[in-house]
Amino acid sequence: MEDLQAELELANIEMVGVSSKKEAFVDSGILETVSEVLRKNTGDELVKTALTTAILIAYNQTQKIKEKIHEKHLLKTLTETLGKRKDLRTSAIKAILSVVRQRDKKRPGDADRLDIDLVLSDIGTDSTVTVTHVYEILLCVHNALTSAQIKKLEKRMEASLSSTDYDEKKNALLLFSLLVPRISTKNTETLETFFRRANDRNALIRILAAECIGKIYAKETLKFGKKCECCVVATLRETLNSFSRLEKEVKTKTLSIVLDFLKDSPWFQNAAVQWEMTDSLIRILKDYQEKMNESEIIVKTIKCIEAVTRWKEDARQKIFETKTTQTLNRLLAAKNTEIVEETCRVVKTLSRSGREIRSRFAEANFLPALLGLLGTGTEETKCLVCEIVANAVVSQSSPMRDTIEKHIPDLAGLADSENTELQYRALFCIKNLLYENEDGEKEKILKELTYKRLLAFTEKNTQHRIVLEALSIVRNALGGSKKLTRKVLGGIGETRLHEILDRWINVCDELAEECLYIISNVSIELLEARKAFAGKKSVQKAVLSGLRGETCEKRTPALWLVGNMAHGENETRGEIARIFTDCRVKEALEDLRRTETDVDAKERIKEALALFTPGTPAD
């Protein structure tokens, strides 16, 4: 036994601060030795030394040591020691914490090997140091706690809120915040304790208390709800306003709390604007924009700004009023990919704003930096840029379109990506560029995209959303002059177009609508193409189904198609009318004429029915 004691003591000395030695000791079987000593429970000093060895091995584990700890069931052995040696509870708890802190979270079985009941067995009488470690263990495995275990915890946690020990108080608040959804929190005395902690001398304690109050307020209907709201917002605003004087832990935690509330709490979204929290976040971002070694704070601040601007137009206005667009442009050029991605998310939110902000968006000149990222950014960044460009191009100025169209080759190239999300975003962007554009610009875009590449998405891709975007591109390309329509139809091939439409027109409502719009666009310009479309059973079925759609919006594509076929006189008009009468399209239109209430839809029904009246063209 003395030899074993000496062996472990020597190992402990050599492992302190020398992580490379740990793997060598683990390879030599030290974990097996520790487990055997703890299981046999022989000799107080030997067990204490074995627990110290376990703590040292578990501290700053390499992946190899993690695997060994899991393989040798060290966590289970340490927990069993709690049951056998209450006199060594503090050391055993500390050893368990060392293992749990760095456990492999991808391995669901790790938490199962921890007997939480034994960890909680003396929670009511544990010393401050021990209870603090217990809280830290539970913070790592809180999802595994049962209702009965939480009930046992509540009284000690409430007592810890009034503790004079900083770590005990802090960990109790952290744990309480995680468990709020599972705890009855209508106790007025407990809430008053939180209010007192929100006025604590320590900044971290204040914001943790505010977090708990905010979560309780969101969960419960409380008679003093306004007090909760004011307390949370005032505490967080004060912390943001004194940001430069705080420790990094307080800064990052404050931003995390603000972000969580902005995402999930409508009351906080309103309060953030009302209490001018956006100004504080903007000030922090400007202060830190050059401090790339503080990337965590920059990223969290950007996320908060994105969250508040996503919900509030006033906050978006503030970005432009304070010239924060200059800061955002600077951050788009950062070398840190996470900063660039999160900045893109803010710009995306700004690109979806109302008319007044859209004009300011153009003036902010984001596009040069954004379009440059199509070649250098991560795949996620490229997806975001495509979304921004797709938003920006709609109803924007010609100069903005000109800037974008210089990068059409880059956008077309993204359609070849193996990343289907990136394919989808690129196609969506190209679709918007084609919408209501000049014929010459459409031809340039289609030349870069190529018909071969475009049609590949309509033939072999199994994701309907990508097929839908490809069909939308065809639809928008065909929505030009007669000359362009003939050119596009020639590029696609009339036979190929019919095959594509047959394949997708009756698969689902969304694809059917795009197919009907394609036929409608061809029909308005090329009268001679109408009969071939009208005579197809697949088209007749889709038109009839569309006219019987549940909403006015769903009926619109079919109404446009029939109405466009009624425009102009040609020798096939009577035959098309007969075809649509035989397949009950006329009957469906007559039914709609009697029941439709929408004014615009009524006009389209009238135009469509003109097809069946000789000598009465819809135009």
PDB file of C-alpha atoms in Angstrom, residues 416-574:
ATOM      1  CA  ASP A 416     -22.523  25.173 -59.959  1.00  0.00           C
ATOM      2  CA  SER A 417     -21.744  24.823 -56.254  1.00  0.00           C
ATOM      3  CA  GLU A 418     -22.166  21.417 -54.627  1.00  0.00           C
ATOM      4  CA  ASN A 419     -23.792  23.260 -51.717  1.00  0.00           C
ATOM      5  CA  THR A 420     -27.524  23.161 -52.524  1.00  0.00           C
ATOM      6  CA  GLU A 421     -28.258  26.107 -50.211  1.00  0.00           C
ATOM      7  CA  LEU A 422     -25.780  28.228 -52.150  1.00  0.00           C
ATOM      8  CA  GLN A 423     -27.256  27.026 -55.462  1.00  0.00           C
ATOM      9  CA  TYR A 424     -30.701  28.025 -54.269  1.00  0.00           C
ATOM     10  CA  ARG A 425     -29.606  31.488 -53.090  1.00  0.00           C
ATOM     11  CA  ALA A 426     -27.723  32.171 -56.336  1.00  0.00           C
ATOM     12  CA  LEU A 427     -30.713  31.176 -58.486  1.00  0.00           C
ATOM     13  CA  PHE A 428     -33.044  33.268 -56.319  1.00  0.00           C
ATOM     14  CA  CYS A 429     -30.768  36.268 -56.824  1.00  0.00           C
ATOM     15  CA  ILE A 430     -30.576  35.775 -60.613  1.00  0.00           C
ATOM     16  CA  LYS A 431     -34.375  35.451 -60.746  1.00  0.00           C
ATOM     17  CA  ASN A 432     -34.743  38.854 -59.083  1.00  0.00           C
ATOM     18  CA  LEU A 433     -32.184  40.398 -61.437  1.00  0.00           C
ATOM     19  CA  LEU A 434     -34.251  39.239 -64.417  1.00  0.00           C
ATOM     20  CA  TYR A 435     -37.481  40.615 -62.978  1.00  0.00           C
ATOM     21  CA  GLU A 436     -38.672  43.710 -64.876  1.00  0.00           C
ATOM     22  CA  ASN A 437     -35.212  44.240 -66.391  1.00  0.00           C
ATOM     23  CA  GLU A 438     -34.427  45.505 -69.887  1.00  0.00           C
ATOM     24  CA  ASP A 439     -34.210  42.935 -72.689  1.00  0.00           C
ATOM     25  CA  GLY A 440     -30.524  43.645 -73.260  1.00  0.00           C
ATOM     26  CA  GLU A 441     -29.672  43.076 -69.594  1.00  0.00           C
ATOM     27  CA  LYS A 442     -31.716  39.880 -69.530  1.00  0.00           C
ATOM     28  CA  GLU A 443     -29.741  38.565 -72.498  1.00  0.00           C
ATOM     29  CA  LYS A 444     -26.437  39.312 -70.744  1.00  0.00           C
ATOM     30  CA  ILE A 445     -27.582  37.466 -67.621  1.00  0.00           C
ATOM     31  CA  LEU A 446     -28.828  34.441 -69.585  1.00  0.00           C
ATOM     32  CA  LYS A 447     -25.587  34.335 -71.564  1.00  0.00           C
ATOM     33  CA  GLU A 448     -23.562  34.054 -68.344  1.00  0.00           C
ATOM     34  CA  LEU A 449     -25.950  31.583 -66.744  1.00  0.00           C
ATOM     35  CA  THR A 450     -26.273  29.528 -69.977  1.00  0.00           C
ATOM     36  CA  TYR A 451     -29.391  27.597 -70.944  1.00  0.00           C
ATOM     37  CA  LYS A 452     -27.580  24.307 -70.411  1.00  0.00           C
ATOM     38  CA  ARG A 453     -26.854  25.141 -66.763  1.00  0.00           C
ATOM     39  CA  LEU A 454     -30.353  26.509 -66.189  1.00  0.00           C
ATOM     40  CA  LEU A 455     -32.162  23.538 -67.714  1.00  0.00           C
ATOM     41  CA  ALA A 456     -30.078  21.084 -65.704  1.00  0.00           C
ATOM     42  CA  PHE A 457     -31.868  22.329 -62.585  1.00  0.00           C
ATOM     43  CA  THR A 458     -35.268  21.586 -64.132  1.00  0.00           C
ATOM     44  CA  GLU A 459     -34.404  18.055 -65.171  1.00  0.00           C
ATOM     45  CA  LYS A 460     -32.387  16.260 -62.559  1.00  0.00           C
ATOM     46  CA  ASN A 461     -32.523  18.197 -59.317  1.00  0.00           C
ATOM     47  CA  THR A 462     -34.684  16.544 -56.684  1.00  0.00           C
ATOM     48  CA  GLN A 463     -35.086  19.599 -54.452  1.00  0.00           C
ATOM     49  CA  HIS A 464     -38.329  21.257 -55.475  1.00  0.00           C
ATOM     50  CA  ARG A 465     -37.257  24.670 -54.156  1.00  0.00           C
ATOM     51  CA  ILE A 466     -34.331  24.727 -56.613  1.00  0.00           C
ATOM     52  CA  VAL A 467     -36.542  23.574 -59.483  1.00  0.00           C
ATOM     53  CA  LEU A 468     -38.954  26.342 -58.488  1.00  0.00           C
ATOM     54  CA  GLU A 469     -36.241  29.017 -58.734  1.00  0.00           C
ATOM     55  CA  ALA A 470     -35.066  27.665 -62.099  1.00  0.00           C
ATOM     56  CA  LEU A 471     -38.641  27.802 -63.424  1.00  0.00           C
ATOM     57  CA  SER A 472     -38.979  31.343 -62.047  1.00  0.00           C
ATOM     58  CA  ILE A 473     -35.876  32.328 -64.021  1.00  0.00           C
ATOM     59  CA  VAL A 474     -37.461  30.869 -67.181  1.00  0.00           C
ATOM     60  CA  ARG A 475     -40.666  32.750 -66.401  1.00  0.00           C
ATOM     61  CA  ASN A 476     -38.895  36.099 -65.890  1.00  0.00           C
ATOM     62  CA  ALA A 477     -36.715  35.570 -68.961  1.00  0.00           C
ATOM     63  CA  LEU A 478     -39.855  35.025 -71.059  1.00  0.00           C
ATOM     64  CA  GLY A 479     -41.506  38.149 -69.668  1.00  0.00           C
ATOM     65  CA  GLY A 480     -39.972  40.529 -72.215  1.00  0.00           C
ATOM     66  CA  SER A 481     -40.617  41.601 -75.793  1.00  0.00           C
ATOM     67  CA  LYS A 482     -41.776  39.281 -78.569  1.00  0.00           C
ATOM     68  CA  LYS A 483     -38.231  39.290 -79.972  1.00  0.00           C
ATOM     69  CA  LEU A 484     -36.706  38.237 -76.629  1.00  0.00           C
ATOM     70  CA  THR A 485     -39.443  35.646 -76.030  1.00  0.00           C
ATOM     71  CA  ARG A 486     -38.615  34.001 -79.384  1.00  0.00           C
ATOM     72  CA  LYS A 487     -34.908  34.130 -78.577  1.00  0.00           C
ATOM     73  CA  VAL A 488     -35.353  32.568 -75.117  1.00  0.00           C
ATOM     74  CA  LEU A 489     -37.729  29.944 -76.474  1.00  0.00           C
ATOM     75  CA  GLY A 490     -35.154  29.138 -79.133  1.00  0.00           C
ATOM     76  CA  GLY A 491     -32.410  28.855 -76.512  1.00  0.00           C
ATOM     77  CA  ILE A 492     -34.461  26.500 -74.361  1.00  0.00           C
ATOM     78  CA  GLY A 493     -36.044  24.607 -77.245  1.00  0.00           C
ATOM     79  CA  GLU A 494     -39.812  24.421 -77.625  1.00  0.00           C
ATOM     80  CA  THR A 495     -39.870  20.638 -77.319  1.00  0.00           C
ATOM     81  CA  ARG A 496     -37.644  20.775 -74.224  1.00  0.00           C
ATOM     82  CA  LEU A 497     -39.885  23.420 -72.645  1.00  0.00           C
ATOM     83  CA  HIS A 498     -42.950  21.223 -73.130  1.00  0.00           C
ATOM     84  CA  GLU A 499     -41.096  18.290 -71.536  1.00  0.00           C
ATOM     85  CA  ILE A 500     -40.116  20.421 -68.528  1.00  0.00           C
ATOM     86  CA  LEU A 501     -43.653  21.700 -68.054  1.00  0.00           C
ATOM     87  CA  ASP A 502     -45.100  18.182 -68.332  1.00  0.00           C
ATOM     88  CA  ARG A 503     -42.645  17.001 -65.684  1.00  0.00           C
ATOM     89  CA  TRP A 504     -43.439  19.638 -63.061  1.00  0.00           C
ATOM     90  CA  ILE A 505     -46.837  21.214 -63.735  1.00  0.00           C
ATOM     91  CA  ASN A 506     -48.847  18.803 -61.594  1.00  0.00           C
ATOM     92  CA  VAL A 507     -46.292  17.935 -58.898  1.00  0.00           C
ATOM     93  CA  CYS A 508     -47.336  20.585 -56.348  1.00  0.00           C
ATOM     94  CA  ASP A 509     -49.160  23.930 -56.221  1.00  0.00           C
ATOM     95  CA  GLU A 510     -46.005  26.074 -56.185  1.00  0.00           C
ATOM     96  CA  LEU A 511     -44.470  24.402 -59.239  1.00  0.00           C
ATOM     97  CA  ALA A 512     -47.831  24.433 -61.032  1.00  0.00           C
ATOM     98  CA  GLU A 513     -48.101  28.197 -60.527  1.00  0.00           C
ATOM     99  CA  GLU A 514     -44.673  28.824 -62.068  1.00  0.00           C
ATOM    100  CA  CYS A 515     -45.466  26.559 -65.020  1.00  0.00           C
ATOM    101  CA  LEU A 516     -48.755  28.391 -65.627  1.00  0.00           C
ATOM    102  CA  TYR A 517     -46.983  31.753 -65.529  1.00  0.00           C
ATOM    103  CA  ILE A 518     -44.406  30.489 -68.058  1.00  0.00           C
ATOM    104  CA  ILE A 519     -47.180  29.429 -70.450  1.00  0.00           C
ATOM    105  CA  SER A 520     -48.943  32.731 -69.826  1.00  0.00           C
ATOM    106  CA  ASN A 521     -45.822  34.751 -70.716  1.00  0.00           C
ATOM    107  CA  VAL A 522     -45.263  32.778 -73.930  1.00  0.00           C
ATOM    108  CA  SER A 523     -48.943  33.016 -74.879  1.00  0.00           C
ATOM    109  CA  ILE A 524     -49.165  36.799 -74.620  1.00  0.00           C
ATOM    110  CA  GLU A 525     -46.317  37.267 -77.103  1.00  0.00           C
ATOM    111  CA  LEU A 526     -46.475  34.220 -79.383  1.00  0.00           C
ATOM    112  CA  LEU A 527     -50.040  33.540 -80.496  1.00  0.00           C
ATOM    113  CA  GLU A 528     -48.976  30.551 -82.578  1.00  0.00           C
ATOM    114  CA  ALA A 529     -47.672  28.733 -79.458  1.00  0.00           C
ATOM    115  CA  ARG A 530     -51.003  28.786 -77.622  1.00  0.00           C
ATOM    116  CA  LYS A 531     -52.745  25.794 -79.170  1.00  0.00           C
ATOM    117  CA  ALA A 532     -49.910  23.387 -78.350  1.00  0.00           C
ATOM    118  CA  PHE A 533     -50.094  24.382 -74.687  1.00  0.00           C
ATOM    119  CA  ALA A 534     -53.897  24.379 -74.463  1.00  0.00           C
ATOM    120  CA  GLY A 535     -54.132  20.932 -76.027  1.00  0.00           C
ATOM    121  CA  LYS A 536     -51.990  19.242 -73.372  1.00  0.00           C
ATOM    122  CA  LYS A 537     -53.883  17.253 -70.727  1.00  0.00           C
ATOM    123  CA  SER A 538     -51.313  18.227 -68.091  1.00  0.00           C
ATOM    124  CA  VAL A 539     -51.943  21.938 -68.753  1.00  0.00           C
ATOM    125  CA  GLN A 540     -55.727  21.513 -68.749  1.00  0.00           C
ATOM    126  CA  LYS A 541     -55.568  19.698 -65.422  1.00  0.00           C
ATOM    127  CA  ALA A 542     -53.347  22.396 -63.867  1.00  0.00           C
ATOM    128  CA  VAL A 543     -55.542  25.257 -65.155  1.00  0.00           C
ATOM    129  CA  LEU A 544     -58.711  23.643 -63.821  1.00  0.00           C
ATOM    130  CA  SER A 545     -57.060  22.890 -60.474  1.00  0.00           C
ATOM    131  CA  GLY A 546     -55.755  26.465 -60.293  1.00  0.00           C
ATOM    132  CA  LEU A 547     -59.176  28.003 -60.983  1.00  0.00           C
ATOM    133  CA  ARG A 548     -60.568  25.928 -58.122  1.00  0.00           C
ATOM    134  CA  GLY A 549     -57.840  27.089 -55.719  1.00  0.00           C
ATOM    135  CA  GLU A 550     -58.875  28.018 -52.192  1.00  0.00           C
ATOM    136  CA  THR A 551     -57.592  31.603 -52.310  1.00  0.00           C
ATOM    137  CA  CYS A 552     -57.616  34.432 -54.824  1.00  0.00           C
ATOM    138  CA  GLU A 553     -53.814  34.295 -54.883  1.00  0.00           C
ATOM    139  CA  LYS A 554     -53.808  30.606 -55.847  1.00  0.00           C
ATOM    140  CA  ARG A 555     -56.350  31.213 -58.637  1.00  0.00           C
ATOM    141  CA  THR A 556     -54.404  34.104 -60.194  1.00  0.00           C
ATOM    142  CA  PRO A 557     -51.872  32.150 -62.369  1.00  0.00           C
ATOM    143  CA  ALA A 558     -54.637  30.153 -64.089  1.00  0.00           C
ATOM    144  CA  LEU A 559     -56.682  33.321 -64.671  1.00  0.00           C
ATOM    145  CA  TRP A 560     -53.674  35.045 -66.214  1.00  0.00           C
ATOM    146  CA  LEU A 561     -53.067  32.104 -68.543  1.00  0.00           C
ATOM    147  CA  VAL A 562     -56.631  31.922 -69.899  1.00  0.00           C
ATOM    148  CA  GLY A 563     -56.841  35.716 -70.072  1.00  0.00           C
ATOM    149  CA  ASN A 564     -53.601  35.954 -72.050  1.00  0.00           C
ATOM    150  CA  MET A 565     -54.829  33.326 -74.506  1.00  0.00           C
ATOM    151  CA  ALA A 566     -57.872  35.548 -75.082  1.00  0.00           C
ATOM    152  CA  HIS A 567     -55.685  38.483 -76.152  1.00  0.00           C
ATOM    153  CA  GLY A 568     -55.561  39.150 -79.900  1.00  0.00           C
ATOM    154  CA  GLU A 569     -57.278  37.360 -82.772  1.00  0.00           C
ATOM    155  CA  ASN A 570     -55.841  34.327 -84.505  1.00  0.00           C
ATOM    156  CA  GLU A 571     -57.153  31.243 -86.268  1.00  0.00           C
ATOM    157  CA  THR A 572     -56.651  28.933 -83.252  1.00  0.00           C
ATOM    158  CA  ARG A 573     -58.659  30.993 -80.779  1.00  0.00           C
ATOM    159  CA  GLY A 574     -61.939  29.159 -81.442  1.00  0.00           C
TER     160      GLY A 574
END
